[in-house]
XYZ file of C-alpha atoms in Angstrom:
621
model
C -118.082 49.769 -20.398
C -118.703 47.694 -23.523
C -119.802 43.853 -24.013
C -117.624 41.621 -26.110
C -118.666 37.940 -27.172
C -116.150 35.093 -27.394
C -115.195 34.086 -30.900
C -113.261 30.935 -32.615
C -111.481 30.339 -35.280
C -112.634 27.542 -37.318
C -109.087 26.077 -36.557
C -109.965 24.913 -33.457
C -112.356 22.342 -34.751
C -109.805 21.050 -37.460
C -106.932 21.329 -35.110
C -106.716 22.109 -31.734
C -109.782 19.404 -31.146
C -108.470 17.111 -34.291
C -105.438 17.057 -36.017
C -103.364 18.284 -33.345
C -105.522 17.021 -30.266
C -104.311 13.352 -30.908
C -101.232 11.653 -31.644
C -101.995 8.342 -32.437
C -104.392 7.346 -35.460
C -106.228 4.459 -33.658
C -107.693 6.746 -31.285
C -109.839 8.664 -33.964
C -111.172 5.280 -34.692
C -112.208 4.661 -31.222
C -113.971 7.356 -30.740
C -115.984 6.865 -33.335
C -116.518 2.819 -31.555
C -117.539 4.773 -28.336
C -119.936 6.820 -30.051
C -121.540 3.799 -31.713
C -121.835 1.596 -28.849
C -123.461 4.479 -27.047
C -126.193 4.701 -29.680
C -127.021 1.452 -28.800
C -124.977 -0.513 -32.144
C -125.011 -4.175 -32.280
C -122.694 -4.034 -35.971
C -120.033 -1.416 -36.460
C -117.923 -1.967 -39.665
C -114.834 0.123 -39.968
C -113.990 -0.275 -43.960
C -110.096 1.015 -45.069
C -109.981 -1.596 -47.627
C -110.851 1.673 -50.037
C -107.500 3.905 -48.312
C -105.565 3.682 -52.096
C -109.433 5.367 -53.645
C -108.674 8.305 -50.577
C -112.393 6.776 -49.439
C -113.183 5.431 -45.546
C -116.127 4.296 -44.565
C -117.330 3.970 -40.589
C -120.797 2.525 -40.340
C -123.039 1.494 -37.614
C -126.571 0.152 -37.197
C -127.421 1.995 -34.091
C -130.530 4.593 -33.142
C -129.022 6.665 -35.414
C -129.784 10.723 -35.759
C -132.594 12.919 -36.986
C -132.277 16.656 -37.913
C -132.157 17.834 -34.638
C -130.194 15.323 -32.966
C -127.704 15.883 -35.608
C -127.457 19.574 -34.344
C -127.175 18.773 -31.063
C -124.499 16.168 -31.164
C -122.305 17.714 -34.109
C -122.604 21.109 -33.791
C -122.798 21.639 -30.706
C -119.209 21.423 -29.442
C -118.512 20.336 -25.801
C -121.757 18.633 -25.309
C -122.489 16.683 -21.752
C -125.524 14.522 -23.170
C -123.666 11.465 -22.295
C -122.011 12.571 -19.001
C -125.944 11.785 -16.612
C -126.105 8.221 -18.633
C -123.444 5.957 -16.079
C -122.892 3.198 -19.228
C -122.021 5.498 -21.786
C -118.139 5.041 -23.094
C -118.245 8.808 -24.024
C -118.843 12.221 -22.454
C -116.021 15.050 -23.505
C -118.616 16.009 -26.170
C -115.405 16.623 -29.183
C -114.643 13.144 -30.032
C -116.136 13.498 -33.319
C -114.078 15.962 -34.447
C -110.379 13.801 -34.105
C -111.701 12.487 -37.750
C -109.460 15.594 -38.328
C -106.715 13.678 -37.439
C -106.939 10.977 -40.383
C -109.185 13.163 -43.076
C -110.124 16.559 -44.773
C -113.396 15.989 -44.928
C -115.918 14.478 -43.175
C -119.385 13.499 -44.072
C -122.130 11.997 -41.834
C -125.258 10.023 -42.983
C -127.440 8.832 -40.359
C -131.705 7.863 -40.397
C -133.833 6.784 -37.432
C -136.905 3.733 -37.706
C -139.477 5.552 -39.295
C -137.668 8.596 -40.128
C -136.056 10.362 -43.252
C -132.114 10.151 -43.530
C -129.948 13.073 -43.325
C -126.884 14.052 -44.522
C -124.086 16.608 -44.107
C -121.036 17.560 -44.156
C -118.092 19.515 -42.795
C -114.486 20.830 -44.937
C -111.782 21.701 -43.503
C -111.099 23.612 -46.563
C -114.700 25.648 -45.822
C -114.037 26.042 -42.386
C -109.841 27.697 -43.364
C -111.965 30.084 -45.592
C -113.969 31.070 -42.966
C -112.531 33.876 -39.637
C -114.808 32.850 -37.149
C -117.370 29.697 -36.690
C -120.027 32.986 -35.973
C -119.786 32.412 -40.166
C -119.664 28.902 -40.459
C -123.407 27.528 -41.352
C -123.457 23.658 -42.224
C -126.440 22.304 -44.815
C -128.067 19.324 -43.589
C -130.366 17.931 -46.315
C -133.262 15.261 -45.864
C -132.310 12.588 -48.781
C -135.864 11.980 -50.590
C -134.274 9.027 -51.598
C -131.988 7.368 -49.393
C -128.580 6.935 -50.139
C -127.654 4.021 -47.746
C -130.779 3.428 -45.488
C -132.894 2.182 -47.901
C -135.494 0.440 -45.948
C -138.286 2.754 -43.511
C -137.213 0.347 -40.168
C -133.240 0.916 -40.931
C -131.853 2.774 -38.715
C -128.067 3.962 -38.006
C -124.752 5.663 -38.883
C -122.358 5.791 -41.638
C -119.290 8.188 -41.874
C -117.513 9.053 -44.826
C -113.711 10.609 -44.775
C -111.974 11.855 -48.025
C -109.009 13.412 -48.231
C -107.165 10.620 -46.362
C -103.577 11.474 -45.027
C -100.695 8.810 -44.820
C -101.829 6.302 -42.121
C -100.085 3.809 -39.906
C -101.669 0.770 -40.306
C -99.715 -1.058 -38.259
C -100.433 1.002 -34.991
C -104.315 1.361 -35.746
C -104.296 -2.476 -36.150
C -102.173 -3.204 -32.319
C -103.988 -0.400 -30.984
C -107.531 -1.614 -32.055
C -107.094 -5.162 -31.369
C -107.198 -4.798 -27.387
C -109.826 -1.814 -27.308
C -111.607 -4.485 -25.501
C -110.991 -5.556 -22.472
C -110.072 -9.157 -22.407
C -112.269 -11.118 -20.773
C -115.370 -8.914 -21.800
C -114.905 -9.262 -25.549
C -117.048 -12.534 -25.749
C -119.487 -10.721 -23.943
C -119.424 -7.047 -25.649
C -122.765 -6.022 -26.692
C -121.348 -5.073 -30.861
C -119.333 -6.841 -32.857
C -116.648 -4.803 -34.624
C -115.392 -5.339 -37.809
C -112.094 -3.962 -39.508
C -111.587 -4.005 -43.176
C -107.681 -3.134 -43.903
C -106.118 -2.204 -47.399
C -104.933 -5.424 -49.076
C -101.813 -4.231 -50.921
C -100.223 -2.237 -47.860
C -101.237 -3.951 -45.132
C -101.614 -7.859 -44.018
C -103.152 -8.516 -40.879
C -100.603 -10.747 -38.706
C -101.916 -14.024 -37.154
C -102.692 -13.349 -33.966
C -101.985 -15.772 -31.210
C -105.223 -16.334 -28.925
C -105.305 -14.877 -25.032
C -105.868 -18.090 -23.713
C -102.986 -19.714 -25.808
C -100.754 -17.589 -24.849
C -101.369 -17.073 -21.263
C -100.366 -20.846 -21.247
C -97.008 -20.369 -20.991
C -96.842 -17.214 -18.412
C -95.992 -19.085 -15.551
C -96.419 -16.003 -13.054
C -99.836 -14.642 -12.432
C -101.954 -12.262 -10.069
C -105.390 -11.185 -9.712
C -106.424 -8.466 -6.785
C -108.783 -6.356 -5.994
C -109.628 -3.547 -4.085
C -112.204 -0.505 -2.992
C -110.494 2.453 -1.596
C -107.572 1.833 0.366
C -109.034 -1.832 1.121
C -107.412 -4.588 -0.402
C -109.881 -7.163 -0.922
C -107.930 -9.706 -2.409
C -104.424 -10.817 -3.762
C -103.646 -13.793 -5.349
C -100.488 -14.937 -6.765
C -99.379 -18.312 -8.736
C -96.296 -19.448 -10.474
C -97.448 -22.414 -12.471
C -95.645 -24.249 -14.703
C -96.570 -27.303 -17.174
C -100.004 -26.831 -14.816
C -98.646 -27.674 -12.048
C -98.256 -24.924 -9.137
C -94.884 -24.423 -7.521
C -95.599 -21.226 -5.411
C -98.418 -19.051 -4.262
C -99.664 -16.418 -2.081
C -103.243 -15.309 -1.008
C -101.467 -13.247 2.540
C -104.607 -10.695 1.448
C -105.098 -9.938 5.277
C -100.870 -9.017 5.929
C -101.037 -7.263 2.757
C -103.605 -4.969 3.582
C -102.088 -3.197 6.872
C -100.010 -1.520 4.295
C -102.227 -0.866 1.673
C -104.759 1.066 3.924
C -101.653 3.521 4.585
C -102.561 4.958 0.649
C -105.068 7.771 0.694
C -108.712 6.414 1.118
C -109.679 7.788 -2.768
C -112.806 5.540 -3.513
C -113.287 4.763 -7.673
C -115.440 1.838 -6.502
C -114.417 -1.599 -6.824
C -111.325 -2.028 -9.327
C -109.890 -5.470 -10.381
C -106.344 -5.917 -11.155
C -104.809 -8.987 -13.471
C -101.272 -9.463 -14.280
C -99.385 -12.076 -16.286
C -95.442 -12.256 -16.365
C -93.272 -14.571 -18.789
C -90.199 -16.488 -18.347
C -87.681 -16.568 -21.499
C -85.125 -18.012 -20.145
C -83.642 -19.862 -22.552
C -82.887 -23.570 -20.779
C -86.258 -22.865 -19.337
C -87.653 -22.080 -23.105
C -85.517 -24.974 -24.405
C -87.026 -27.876 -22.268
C -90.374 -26.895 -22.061
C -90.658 -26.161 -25.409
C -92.024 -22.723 -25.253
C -92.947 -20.561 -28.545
C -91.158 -17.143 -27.726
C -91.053 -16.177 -31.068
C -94.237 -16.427 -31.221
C -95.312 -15.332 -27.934
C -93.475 -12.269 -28.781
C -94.700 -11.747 -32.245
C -97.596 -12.896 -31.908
C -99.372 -11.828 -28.553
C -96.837 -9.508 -26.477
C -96.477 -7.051 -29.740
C -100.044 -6.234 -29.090
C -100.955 -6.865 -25.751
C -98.027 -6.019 -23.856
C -97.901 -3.730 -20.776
C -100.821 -2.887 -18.502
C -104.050 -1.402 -20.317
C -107.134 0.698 -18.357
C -110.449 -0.228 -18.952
C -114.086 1.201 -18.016
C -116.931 -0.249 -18.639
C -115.261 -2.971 -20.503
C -113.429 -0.166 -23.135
C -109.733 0.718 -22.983
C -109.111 4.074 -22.303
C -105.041 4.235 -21.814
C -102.722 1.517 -21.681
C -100.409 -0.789 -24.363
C -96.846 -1.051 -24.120
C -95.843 2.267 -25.861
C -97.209 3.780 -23.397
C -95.656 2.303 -20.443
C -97.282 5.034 -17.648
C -95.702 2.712 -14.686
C -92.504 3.214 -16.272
C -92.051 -0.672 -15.827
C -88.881 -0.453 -18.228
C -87.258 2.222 -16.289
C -87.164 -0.057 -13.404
C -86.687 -3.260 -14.933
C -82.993 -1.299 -16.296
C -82.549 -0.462 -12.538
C -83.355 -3.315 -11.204
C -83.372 -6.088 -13.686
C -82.937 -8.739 -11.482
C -86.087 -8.237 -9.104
C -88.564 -5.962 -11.925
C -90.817 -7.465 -14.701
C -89.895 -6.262 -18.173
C -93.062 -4.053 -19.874
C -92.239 -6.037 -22.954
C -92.967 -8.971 -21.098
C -95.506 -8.486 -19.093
C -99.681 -8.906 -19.951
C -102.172 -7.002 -17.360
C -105.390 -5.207 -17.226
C -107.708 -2.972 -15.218
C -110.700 -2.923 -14.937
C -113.085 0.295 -13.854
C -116.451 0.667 -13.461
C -118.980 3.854 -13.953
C -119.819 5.979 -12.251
C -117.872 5.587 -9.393
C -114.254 5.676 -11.106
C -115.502 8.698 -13.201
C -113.598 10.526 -10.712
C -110.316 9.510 -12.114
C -110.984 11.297 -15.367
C -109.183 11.047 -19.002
C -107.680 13.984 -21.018
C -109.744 14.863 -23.330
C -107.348 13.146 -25.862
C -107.746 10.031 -24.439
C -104.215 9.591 -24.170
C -104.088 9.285 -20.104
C -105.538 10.686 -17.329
C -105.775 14.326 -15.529
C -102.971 14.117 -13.469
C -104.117 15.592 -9.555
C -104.660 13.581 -5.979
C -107.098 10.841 -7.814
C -104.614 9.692 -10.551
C -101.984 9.850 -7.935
C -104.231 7.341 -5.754
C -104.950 4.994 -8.246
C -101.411 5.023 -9.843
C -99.838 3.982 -5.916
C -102.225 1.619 -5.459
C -101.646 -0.229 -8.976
C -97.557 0.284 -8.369
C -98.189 -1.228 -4.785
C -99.511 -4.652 -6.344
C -96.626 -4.352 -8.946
C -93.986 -4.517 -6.551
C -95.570 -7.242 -4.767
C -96.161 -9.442 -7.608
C -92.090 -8.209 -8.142
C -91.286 -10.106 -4.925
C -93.371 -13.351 -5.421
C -92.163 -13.251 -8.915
C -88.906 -13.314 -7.387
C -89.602 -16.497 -4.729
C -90.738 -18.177 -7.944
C -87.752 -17.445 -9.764
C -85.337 -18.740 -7.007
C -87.729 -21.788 -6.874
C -86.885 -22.969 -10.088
C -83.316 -22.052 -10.231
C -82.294 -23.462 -6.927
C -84.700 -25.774 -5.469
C -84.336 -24.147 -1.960
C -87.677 -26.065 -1.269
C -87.403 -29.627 -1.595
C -90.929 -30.322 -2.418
C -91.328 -27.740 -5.212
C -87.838 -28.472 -6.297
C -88.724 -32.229 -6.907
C -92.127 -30.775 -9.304
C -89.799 -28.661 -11.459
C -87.441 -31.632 -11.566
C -89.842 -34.044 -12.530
C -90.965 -31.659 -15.627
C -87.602 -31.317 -16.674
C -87.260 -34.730 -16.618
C -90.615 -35.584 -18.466
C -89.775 -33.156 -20.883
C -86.186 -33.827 -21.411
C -87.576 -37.681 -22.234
C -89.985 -36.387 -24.706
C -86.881 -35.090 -26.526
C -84.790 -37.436 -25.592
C -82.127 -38.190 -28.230
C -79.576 -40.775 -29.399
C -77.208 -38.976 -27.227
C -77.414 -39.755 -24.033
C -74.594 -37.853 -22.881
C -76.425 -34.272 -23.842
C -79.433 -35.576 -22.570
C -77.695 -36.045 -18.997
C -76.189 -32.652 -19.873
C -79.632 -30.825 -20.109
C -81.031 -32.415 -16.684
C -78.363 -30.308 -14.673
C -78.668 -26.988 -16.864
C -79.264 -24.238 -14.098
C -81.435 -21.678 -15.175
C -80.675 -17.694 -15.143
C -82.824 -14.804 -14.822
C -82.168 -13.103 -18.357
C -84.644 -12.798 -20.806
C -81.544 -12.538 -23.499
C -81.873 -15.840 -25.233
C -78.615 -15.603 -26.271
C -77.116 -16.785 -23.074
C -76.211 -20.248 -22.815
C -74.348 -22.796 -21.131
C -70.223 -23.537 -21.172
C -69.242 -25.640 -24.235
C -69.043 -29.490 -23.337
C -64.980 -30.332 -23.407
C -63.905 -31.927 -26.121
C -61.893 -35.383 -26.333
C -57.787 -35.180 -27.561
C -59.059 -36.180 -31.028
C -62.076 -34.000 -31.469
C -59.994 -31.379 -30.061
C -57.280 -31.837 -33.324
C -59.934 -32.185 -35.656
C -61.741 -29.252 -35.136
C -58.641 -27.161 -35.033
C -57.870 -28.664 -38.564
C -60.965 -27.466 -39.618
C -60.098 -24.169 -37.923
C -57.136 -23.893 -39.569
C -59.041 -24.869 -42.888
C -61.544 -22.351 -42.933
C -58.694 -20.249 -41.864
C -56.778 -20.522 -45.166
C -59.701 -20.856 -47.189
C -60.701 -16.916 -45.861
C -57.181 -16.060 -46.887
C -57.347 -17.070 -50.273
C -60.651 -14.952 -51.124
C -61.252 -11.367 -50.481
C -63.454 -10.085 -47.774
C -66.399 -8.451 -49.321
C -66.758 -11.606 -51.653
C -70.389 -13.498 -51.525
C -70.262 -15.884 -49.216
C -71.526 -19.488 -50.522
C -75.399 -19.869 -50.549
C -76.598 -20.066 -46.223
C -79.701 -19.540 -45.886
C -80.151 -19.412 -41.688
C -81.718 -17.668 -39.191
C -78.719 -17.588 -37.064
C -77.557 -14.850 -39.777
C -79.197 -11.407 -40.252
C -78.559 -11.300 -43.623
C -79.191 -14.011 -45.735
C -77.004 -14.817 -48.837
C -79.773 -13.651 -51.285
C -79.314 -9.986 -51.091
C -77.110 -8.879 -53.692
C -74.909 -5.726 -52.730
C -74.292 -4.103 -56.024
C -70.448 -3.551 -56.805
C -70.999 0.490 -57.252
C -71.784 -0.339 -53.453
C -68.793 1.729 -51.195
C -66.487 -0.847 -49.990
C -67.327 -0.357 -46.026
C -70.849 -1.125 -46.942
C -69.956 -4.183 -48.740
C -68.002 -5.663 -45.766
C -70.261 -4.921 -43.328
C -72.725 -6.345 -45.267
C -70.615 -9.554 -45.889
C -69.956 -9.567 -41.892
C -73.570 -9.713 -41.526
C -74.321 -12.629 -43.967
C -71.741 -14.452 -42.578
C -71.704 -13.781 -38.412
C -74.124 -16.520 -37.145
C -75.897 -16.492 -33.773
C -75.988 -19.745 -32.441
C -76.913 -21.234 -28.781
C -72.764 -21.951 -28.093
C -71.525 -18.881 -30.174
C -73.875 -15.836 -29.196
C -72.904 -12.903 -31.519
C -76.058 -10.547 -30.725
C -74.087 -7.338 -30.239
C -71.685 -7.659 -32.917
C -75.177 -8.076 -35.221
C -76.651 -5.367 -33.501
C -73.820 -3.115 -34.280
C -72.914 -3.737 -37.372
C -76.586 -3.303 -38.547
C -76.875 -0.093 -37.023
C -73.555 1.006 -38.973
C -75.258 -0.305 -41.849
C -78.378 1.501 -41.475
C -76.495 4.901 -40.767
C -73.454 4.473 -43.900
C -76.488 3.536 -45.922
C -78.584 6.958 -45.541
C -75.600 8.985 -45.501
C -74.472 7.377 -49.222
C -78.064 8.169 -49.780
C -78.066 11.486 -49.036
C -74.813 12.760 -50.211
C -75.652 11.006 -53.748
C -79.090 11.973 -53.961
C -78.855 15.485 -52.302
C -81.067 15.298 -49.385
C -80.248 17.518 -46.378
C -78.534 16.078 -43.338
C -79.192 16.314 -39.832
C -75.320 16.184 -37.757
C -75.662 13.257 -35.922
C -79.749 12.336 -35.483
C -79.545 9.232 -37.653
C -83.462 9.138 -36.795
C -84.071 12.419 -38.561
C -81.747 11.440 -41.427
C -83.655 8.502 -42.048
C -87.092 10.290 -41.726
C -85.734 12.641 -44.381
C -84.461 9.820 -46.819
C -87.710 8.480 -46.356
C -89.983 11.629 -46.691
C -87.567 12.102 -50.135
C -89.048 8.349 -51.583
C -92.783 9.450 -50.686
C -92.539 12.772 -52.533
C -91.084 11.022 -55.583
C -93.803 8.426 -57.324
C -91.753 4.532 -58.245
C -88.363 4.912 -56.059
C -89.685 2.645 -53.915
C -92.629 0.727 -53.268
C -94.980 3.112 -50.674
C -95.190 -0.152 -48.666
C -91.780 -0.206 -47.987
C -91.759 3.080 -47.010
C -94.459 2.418 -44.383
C -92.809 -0.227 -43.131
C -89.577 1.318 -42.632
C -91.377 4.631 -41.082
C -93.285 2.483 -39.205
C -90.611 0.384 -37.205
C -88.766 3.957 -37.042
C -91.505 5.255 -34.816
C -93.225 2.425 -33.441
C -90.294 -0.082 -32.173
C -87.895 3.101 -31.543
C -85.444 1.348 -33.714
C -82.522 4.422 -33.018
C -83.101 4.454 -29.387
C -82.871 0.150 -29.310
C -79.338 0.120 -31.567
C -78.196 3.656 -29.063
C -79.280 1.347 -25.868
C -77.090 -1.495 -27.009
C -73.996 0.108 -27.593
C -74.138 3.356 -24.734
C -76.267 1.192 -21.854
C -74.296 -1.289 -19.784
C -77.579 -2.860 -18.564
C -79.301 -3.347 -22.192
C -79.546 -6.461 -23.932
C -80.014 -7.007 -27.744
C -82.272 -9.779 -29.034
C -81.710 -11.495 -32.058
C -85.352 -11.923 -33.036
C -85.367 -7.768 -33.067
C -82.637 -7.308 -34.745
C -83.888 -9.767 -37.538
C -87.165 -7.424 -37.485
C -85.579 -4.274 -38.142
C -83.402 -5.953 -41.138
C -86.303 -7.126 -42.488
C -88.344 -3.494 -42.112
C -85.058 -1.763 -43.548
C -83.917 -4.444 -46.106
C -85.660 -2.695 -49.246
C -84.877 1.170 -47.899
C -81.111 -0.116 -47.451
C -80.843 -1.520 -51.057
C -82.460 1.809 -52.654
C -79.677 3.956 -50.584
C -76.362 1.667 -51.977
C -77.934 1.905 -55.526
C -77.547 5.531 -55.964
């Protein structure tokens, strides 16, 4: 018999714990959040600002490390110092080494109070030299002379990557924004402050929690221990008034105890849920747009927390597969996209329900199955109050809430109250549907004999006037957003001629609340997008992928960033970015394959604008 150690590759730190561990950017950054909050931080700066000089900079003002400390919690992989200590945010002991994910190398500065500061640093180009880590030795030097710690009391952090790779901005900003849970963020012990790159990336306005939360008329808050439902509290309020509840905790919890008695310790459970309607929108004068844009685009779907820290959640990754059964079921299911909610977890009793170690959900077994039929149980609940609510306000089977939401129509229809009062007696007996598709809209009023032969002149008009010009001509100067397209992009005559009239088609088919044209837009750009990279590719040569117009794009696009001054790198990330992110290919294949999906004109309008430059460098070649 003969004794063998266990060796590793050096890959494994570079890879199989970095690179490859994660797929998602933001997470790397988080991490590195967890880490500092657990070494007590009360400032935590993440700079990108220098991403174009291949230079990030991650620094805290924590404890910080000395020599040893350094050893023990960077090279030693799989560590459990943080796994006895119930407030830490981290424990899997490799967090560190996702930096992988976003850079080559990876240097580490740290000093304690009345302590020299040390520095060192790891390569992956050192460690892809090296066969096993048994060779891999790592200096750490005492700076004489501090480099960033310049005072004896400083104390603290700071990280340096080189050798950045492409990042998506984008995602590391929606991603970042709710690591916090949302009503802990006023009360998180450090304040956290991102730096992004000026010239690639513009942070959006965000619209505030509380500003938003406004206008989501149906909310819930529970709670529960086990398989005991402590409470659950439902409210559809609109304009501040309340037009429906429930607090039936006690009926509600014969069923719950039938789940398995799992106990993670107290868990709290909030839910918000909004209503786009669009006669509802109209006369209460709701912002979707910006609701949407604004709020939903980074807090949508329901996010974990522990100890006050996300740990899975956002609307990409929609683990209750809310959309699934809001397609099934649209009628009677929240939509993800619309939908705001958070858990909340608390150490160390939920410690049980443990994470992957790439943070990107949880170890699936009994526990995750607990918690996941408990959280779907409140979901389907909320479903059927949601649903009371909804016939509330359409139908007014309940004379006393039906005279509230009549009396806020009515105030609000007086606040906007025109000339007209014919349309303003129209408006007080528009019914309201159940479709988040703002397109949707009431019968046109009937028109009078004479109105009637007028606007069938003009018909008739417009009719000749379209005769007399071809069809890929530029339409006269409109500058709308009921168009996709506005009459400012200039389609140059080299151009093939089925690009040129679907491009005319889109400058010129408007969207409007008595004309809905959402699918035909929807279409057409998707043909657009498609003809586009094909011209592109056969001109150019780039290879082609049958059918996958995602792939063809990605390879268009992967063309432009090897080759400096085609196109402007922003562009590029923008276009990647909505490619990945929004699932552009999979929206455009749901509206023309899926009986049950819906286009919305405000997407549509974002995915011109994300492809507009990409489609004007394909019909130039």
């Amino acid at each position: 018999m003969t004794k063998h150690k266990f060796v590793f590759s050096p890959r494994v730190l570079y890879e199989a714990l970095g690179a490859k561990h994660i797929e998602m950017d933001s997470i790397a950054f988080a991490e590195q959040i967890k880490n500092s909050r657990d070494a007590e931080a009360k400032n935590i700066i993440i700079n990108l600002a220098d991403y174009n000089e291949d230079r990030i900079n991650i620094l805290d003002d924590g404890i910080g490390m000395n020599e040893e400390e350094l050893k023990k919690n960077w090279l030693l992989v799989g560590t459990e110092s943080k796994s006895i200590d119930s407030k830490a945010l981290g424990g899997k002991g490799i967090g560190r080494f996702s930096l992988f994910r976003i850079a080559e190398n990876i240097t580490i500065i740290s000093k304690k109070k009345n302590c020299p500061e040390y520095e060192m640093s790891i390569k992956r180009s050192v460690l892809e030299s090296l066969d096993f880590t048994d060779n891999l030795e790592i200096e750490i030097i005492e700076n004489k002379t501090p480099r960033y710690f310049k005072n004896n009391l400083d104390s603290g952090t700071n990280i340096i990557l080189t050798g950045i790779k492409e990042l998506n901005f984008k995602q590391i900003f929606n991603q970042l924004k709710n690591l916090i849970q949302p009503d802990k963020v006023a009360s998180f012990p450090v304040n956290i402050k991102y730096t992004y790159p000026k010239l690639i990336f513009t942070e959006p306005t965000i619209m505030s929690i509380d500003d938003a939360l406004a206008y989501a008329p149906f909310r819930c808050t529970a709670s529960f221990i086990s398989n005991n439902l402590l409470e659950y509290n439902f409210t559809c309020k609109v304009k501040n008034k309340i037009i429906y509840t429930k607090k039936d905790t006690k009926k509600l919890s014969s069923s719950f105890a039938e789940l398995k008695p799992i106990n993670l310790g107290k868990i709290d459970f909030n839910l918000y849920n909004f209503y786009f309607d669009p006669t509802f929108v109209s006369l209460l004068s709701i912002p979707q747009k910006e609701i949407q844009e604004n709020f939903l685009e980074i807090y949508q779907g329901i996010s974990v927390y522990r100890e006050g820290f996300k740990i899975y959640g956002h609307g990409e990754n929609d683990w209750l597969q809310l959309a699934e059964k809001r397609v099934a079921n649209p009628t009677e299911c929240i939509d993800n996209k619309l939908s705001f909610g958070y858990i909340s977890l608390k150490r160390p009793e939920s410690d049980k329900l443990e994470e992957k170690t790439n943070r990107e959900g949880f170890i699936k077994g009994p526990v995750y199955d607990y918690f996941k039929e408990a959280t779907e149980f409140l979901v389907i609940e909320f479903n059927k109050d949601r649903t009371n609510s909804i016939d509330i306000i359409r139908n007014g089977e309940r004379k006393r809430d039906f005279k509230i939401i009549h009396e806020i129509i009515l105030n609000e229809e007086k606040r906007h109250q025109t000339s007209n009062e014919n349309i303003r007696h129209s408006n007080s007996n528009k019914t309201f549907h159940d479709d988040t598709d703002s397109s949707k809209s009431d019968e046109p009023p009937k028109e009078t004999p004479n109105s009637e032969s007028k606007s069938l002149k003009t018909e008739n008009s417009d009719s000749d006037k379209e005769k007399q010009k071809p069809q890929t001509e530029k339409p006269e100067p409109k500058y709308s957003d009921k168009v996709i397209i506005d009459s400012s992009f200039i389609c140059p005559d080299t151009a093939p001629e089925k690009i040129k009239k679907i491009i005319y088609e889109l400058q010129t088919v408007e969207n409007t609340f008595r004309k809905p044209t959402l699918y035909s837009q929807a279409l057409l750009l998707r043909c657009l997008i498609d003809i586009s990279t094909q011209y592109a590719q056969i001109k150019l040569p780039i290879k082609r992928n049958n059918e996958d117009l995602s792939g063809n794009i990605e390879n268009v696009l992967n063309y432009l960033s090897s080759k400096k001054k085609l196109l402007d790198r922003k562009h590029i990330i923008r276009a990647r970015n909505e490619l990945r992110n929004n699932k552009t290919v999979t929206y455009f294949n749901g509206v023309a394959h899926d009986y049950n999906y819906r286009p919305n004109h405000d997407d549509i309008k974002r995915i011109w604008d994300a492809f507009e430059s990409y489609i004007a460098f394909c019909i130039k070649q």
